[in-house]
mmCIF file of C-alpha atoms in Angstrom:
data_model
loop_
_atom_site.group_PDB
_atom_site.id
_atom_site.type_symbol
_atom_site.label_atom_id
_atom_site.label_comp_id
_atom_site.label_asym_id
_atom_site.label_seq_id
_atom_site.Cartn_x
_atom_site.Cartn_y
_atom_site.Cartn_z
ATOM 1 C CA UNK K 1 51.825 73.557 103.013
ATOM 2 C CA UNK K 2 51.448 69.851 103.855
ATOM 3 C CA UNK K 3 51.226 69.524 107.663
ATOM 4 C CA UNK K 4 54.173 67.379 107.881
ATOM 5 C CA UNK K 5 56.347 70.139 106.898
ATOM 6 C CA UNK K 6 57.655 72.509 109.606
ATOM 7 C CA UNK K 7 56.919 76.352 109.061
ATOM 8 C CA UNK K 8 59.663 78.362 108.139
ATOM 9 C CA UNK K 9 60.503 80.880 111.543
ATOM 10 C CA UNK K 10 60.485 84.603 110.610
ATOM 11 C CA UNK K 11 63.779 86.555 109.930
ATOM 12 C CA UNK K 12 64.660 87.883 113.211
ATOM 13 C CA UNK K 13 65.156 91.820 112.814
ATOM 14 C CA UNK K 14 68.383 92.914 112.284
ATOM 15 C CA UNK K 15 71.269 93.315 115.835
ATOM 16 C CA UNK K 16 71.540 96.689 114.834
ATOM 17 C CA UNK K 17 68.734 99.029 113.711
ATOM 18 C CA UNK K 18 68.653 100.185 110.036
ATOM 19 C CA UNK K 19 68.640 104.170 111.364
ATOM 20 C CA UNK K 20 71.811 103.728 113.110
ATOM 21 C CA UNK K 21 73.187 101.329 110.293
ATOM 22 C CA UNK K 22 72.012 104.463 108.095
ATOM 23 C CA UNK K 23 73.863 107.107 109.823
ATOM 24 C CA UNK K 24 76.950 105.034 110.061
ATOM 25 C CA UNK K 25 77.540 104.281 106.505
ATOM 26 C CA UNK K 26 76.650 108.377 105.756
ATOM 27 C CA UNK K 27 79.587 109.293 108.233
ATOM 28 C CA UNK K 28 81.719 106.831 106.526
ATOM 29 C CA UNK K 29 80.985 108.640 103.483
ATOM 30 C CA UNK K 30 81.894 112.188 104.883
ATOM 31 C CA UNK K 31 84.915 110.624 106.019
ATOM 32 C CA UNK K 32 86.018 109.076 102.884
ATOM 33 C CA UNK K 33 85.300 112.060 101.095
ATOM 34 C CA UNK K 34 87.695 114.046 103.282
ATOM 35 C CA UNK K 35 90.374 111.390 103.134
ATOM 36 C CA UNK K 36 90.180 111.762 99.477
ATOM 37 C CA UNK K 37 91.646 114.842 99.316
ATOM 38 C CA UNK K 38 93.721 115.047 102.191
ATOM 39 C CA UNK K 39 95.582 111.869 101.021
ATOM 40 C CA UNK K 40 95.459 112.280 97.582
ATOM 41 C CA UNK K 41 97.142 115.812 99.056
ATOM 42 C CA UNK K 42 99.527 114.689 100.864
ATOM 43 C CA UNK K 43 100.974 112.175 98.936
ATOM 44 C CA UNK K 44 101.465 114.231 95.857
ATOM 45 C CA UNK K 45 103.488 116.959 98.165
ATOM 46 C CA UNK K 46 105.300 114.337 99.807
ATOM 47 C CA UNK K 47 107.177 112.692 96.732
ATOM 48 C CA UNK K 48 106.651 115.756 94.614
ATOM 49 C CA UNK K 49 109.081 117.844 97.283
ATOM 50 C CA UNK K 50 111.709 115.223 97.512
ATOM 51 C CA UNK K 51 112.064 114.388 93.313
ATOM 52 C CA UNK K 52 111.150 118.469 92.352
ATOM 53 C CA UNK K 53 113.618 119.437 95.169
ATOM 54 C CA UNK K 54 116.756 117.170 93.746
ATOM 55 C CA UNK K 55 116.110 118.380 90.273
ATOM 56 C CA UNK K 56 115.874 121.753 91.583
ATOM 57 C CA UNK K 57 119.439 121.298 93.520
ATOM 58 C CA UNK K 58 121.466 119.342 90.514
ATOM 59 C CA UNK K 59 120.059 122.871 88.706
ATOM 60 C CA UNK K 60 121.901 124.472 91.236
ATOM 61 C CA UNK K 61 124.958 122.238 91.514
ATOM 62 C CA UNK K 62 127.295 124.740 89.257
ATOM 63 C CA UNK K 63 130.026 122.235 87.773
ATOM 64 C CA UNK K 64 128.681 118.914 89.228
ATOM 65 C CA UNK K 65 125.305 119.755 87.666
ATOM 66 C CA UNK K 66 125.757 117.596 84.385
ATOM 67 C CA UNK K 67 127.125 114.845 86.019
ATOM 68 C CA UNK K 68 124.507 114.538 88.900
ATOM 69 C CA UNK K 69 121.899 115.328 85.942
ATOM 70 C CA UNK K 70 123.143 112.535 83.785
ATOM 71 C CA UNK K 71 123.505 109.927 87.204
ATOM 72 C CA UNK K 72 120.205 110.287 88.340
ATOM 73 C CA UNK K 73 118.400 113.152 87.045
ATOM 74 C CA UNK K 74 115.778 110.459 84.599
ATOM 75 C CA UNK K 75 115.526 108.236 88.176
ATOM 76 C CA UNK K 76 114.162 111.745 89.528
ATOM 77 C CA UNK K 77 111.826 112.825 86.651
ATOM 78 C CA UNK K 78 110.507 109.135 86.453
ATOM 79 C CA UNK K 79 109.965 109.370 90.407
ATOM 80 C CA UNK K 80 107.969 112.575 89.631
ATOM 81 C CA UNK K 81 105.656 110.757 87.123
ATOM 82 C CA UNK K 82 104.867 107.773 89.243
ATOM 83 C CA UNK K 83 104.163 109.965 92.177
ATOM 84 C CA UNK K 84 101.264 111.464 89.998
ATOM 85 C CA UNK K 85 100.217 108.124 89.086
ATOM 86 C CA UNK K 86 100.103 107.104 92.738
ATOM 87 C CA UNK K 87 98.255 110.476 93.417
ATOM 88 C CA UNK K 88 95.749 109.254 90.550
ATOM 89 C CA UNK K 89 95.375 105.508 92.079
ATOM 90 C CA UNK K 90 94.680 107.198 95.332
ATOM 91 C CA UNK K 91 91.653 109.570 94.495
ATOM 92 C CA UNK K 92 90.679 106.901 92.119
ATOM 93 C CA UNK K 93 90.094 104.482 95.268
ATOM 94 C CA UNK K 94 88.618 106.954 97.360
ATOM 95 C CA UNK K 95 86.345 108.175 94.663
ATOM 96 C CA UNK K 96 85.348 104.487 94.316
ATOM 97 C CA UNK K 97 84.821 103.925 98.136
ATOM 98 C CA UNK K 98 82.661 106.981 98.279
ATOM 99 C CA UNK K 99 80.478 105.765 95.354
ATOM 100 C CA UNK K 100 80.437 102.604 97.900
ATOM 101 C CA UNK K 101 79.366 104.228 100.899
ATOM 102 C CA UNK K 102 76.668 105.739 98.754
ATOM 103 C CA UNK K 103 75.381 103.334 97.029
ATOM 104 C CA UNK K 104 75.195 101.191 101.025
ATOM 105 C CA UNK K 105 73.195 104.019 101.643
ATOM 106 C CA UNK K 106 70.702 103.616 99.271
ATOM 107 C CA UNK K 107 70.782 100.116 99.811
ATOM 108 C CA UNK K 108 69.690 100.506 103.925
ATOM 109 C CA UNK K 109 67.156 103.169 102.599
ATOM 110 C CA UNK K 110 65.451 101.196 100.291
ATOM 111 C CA UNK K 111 65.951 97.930 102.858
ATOM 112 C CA UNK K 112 68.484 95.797 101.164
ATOM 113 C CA UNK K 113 71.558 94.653 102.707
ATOM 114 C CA UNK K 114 74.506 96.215 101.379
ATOM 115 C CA UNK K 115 77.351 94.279 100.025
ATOM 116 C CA UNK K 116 80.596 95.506 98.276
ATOM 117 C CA UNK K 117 80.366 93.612 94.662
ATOM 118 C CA UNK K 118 81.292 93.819 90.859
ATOM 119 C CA UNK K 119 83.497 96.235 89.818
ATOM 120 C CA UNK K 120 83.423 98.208 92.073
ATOM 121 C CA UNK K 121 84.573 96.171 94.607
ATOM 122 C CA UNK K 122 87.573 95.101 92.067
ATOM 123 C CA UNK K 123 88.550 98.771 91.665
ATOM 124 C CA UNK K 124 88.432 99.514 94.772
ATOM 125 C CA UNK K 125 90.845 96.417 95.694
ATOM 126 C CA UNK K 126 92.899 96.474 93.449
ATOM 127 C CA UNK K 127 93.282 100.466 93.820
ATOM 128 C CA UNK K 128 94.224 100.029 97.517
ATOM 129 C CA UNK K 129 96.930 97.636 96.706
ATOM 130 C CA UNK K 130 98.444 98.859 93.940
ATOM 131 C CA UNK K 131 98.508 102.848 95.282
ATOM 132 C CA UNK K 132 101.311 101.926 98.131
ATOM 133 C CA UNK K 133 103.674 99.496 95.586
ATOM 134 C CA UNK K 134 103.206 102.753 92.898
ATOM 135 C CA UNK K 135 104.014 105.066 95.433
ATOM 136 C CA UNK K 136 107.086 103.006 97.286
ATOM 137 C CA UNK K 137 108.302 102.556 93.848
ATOM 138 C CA UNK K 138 108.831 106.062 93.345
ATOM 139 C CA UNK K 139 110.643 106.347 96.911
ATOM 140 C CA UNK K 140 112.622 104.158 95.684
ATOM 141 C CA UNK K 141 113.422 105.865 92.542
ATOM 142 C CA UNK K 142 114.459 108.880 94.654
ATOM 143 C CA UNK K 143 116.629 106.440 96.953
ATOM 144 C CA UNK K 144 118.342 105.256 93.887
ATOM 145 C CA UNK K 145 119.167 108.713 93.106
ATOM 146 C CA UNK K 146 120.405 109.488 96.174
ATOM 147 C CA UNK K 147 123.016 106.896 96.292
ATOM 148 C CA UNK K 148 123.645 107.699 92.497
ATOM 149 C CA UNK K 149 124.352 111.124 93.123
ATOM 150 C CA UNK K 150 126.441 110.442 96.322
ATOM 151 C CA UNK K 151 128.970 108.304 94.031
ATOM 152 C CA UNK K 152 129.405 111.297 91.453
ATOM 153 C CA UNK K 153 130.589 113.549 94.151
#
């Protein structure tokens, strides 16, 4: 190096040490793999109850039954399929997440820095967005319904 050039300062060590950086990103994991089934869970019951339960009561609606069948009983059965859709795009984005966290760890193990890239990170994006329109979509199918089958009776 010519001596008119100025050396180039060390990298300072990182704020916060690799170990606890480490230990961090491992209890994310844990936590996203928990979250993956209790909201994956949750939200299947959820919207499964309230489109399985009105099918279940037009069954059960004696004479009104083809008429509230016919009014809203497709609304319902679609609401049914894009709650398991929703259910899918959920674990699908916590799956994702966890494969994150993971991969983070090896990163901080091996002394890289982590960063979120490639497709991964365009899963898991697009997964986290598109989870809540699927599954407001089918609230709304069962909404729809509702005020369908109010007008038949």
């Amino acid at each position: 190096m010519p001596a008119d050039e100025p050396a180039e300062a060390p990298e300072p060590p990182p704020i916060i040490p690799i170990e606890t950086r480490y230990q961090a990103q491992k209890e994310m994991l844990f936590g996203a793999l928990e979250r993956q089934y209790e909201y994956g869970k949750w939200l299947l019951a959820s919207l499964l109850a309230v489109h399985a339960g009105s099918l279940l009561a037009i069954s059960q609606a004696g004479e009104a039954r083809a008429r509230l069948y016919q009014a809203c009983g497709p609304l319902l059965i679609y609401g049914v399929a894009t709650t398991l859709v929703a259910g899918g795009l959920a674990w699908i984005n916590f799956s994702v997440v966890a494969n994150v966290y993971a991969g983070f760890l090896t990163d901080l193990r091996e002394g890289r820095e982590p960063a979120l890239k490639g497709t991964r990170k365009i899963v898991a994006k697009a997964t986290f967005w598109i989870t809540p329109i699927v599954a407001i979509g089918s609230l709304m199918l069962f909404l729809v319904a509702a005020v369908k089958a109010a007008n038949v009776l």
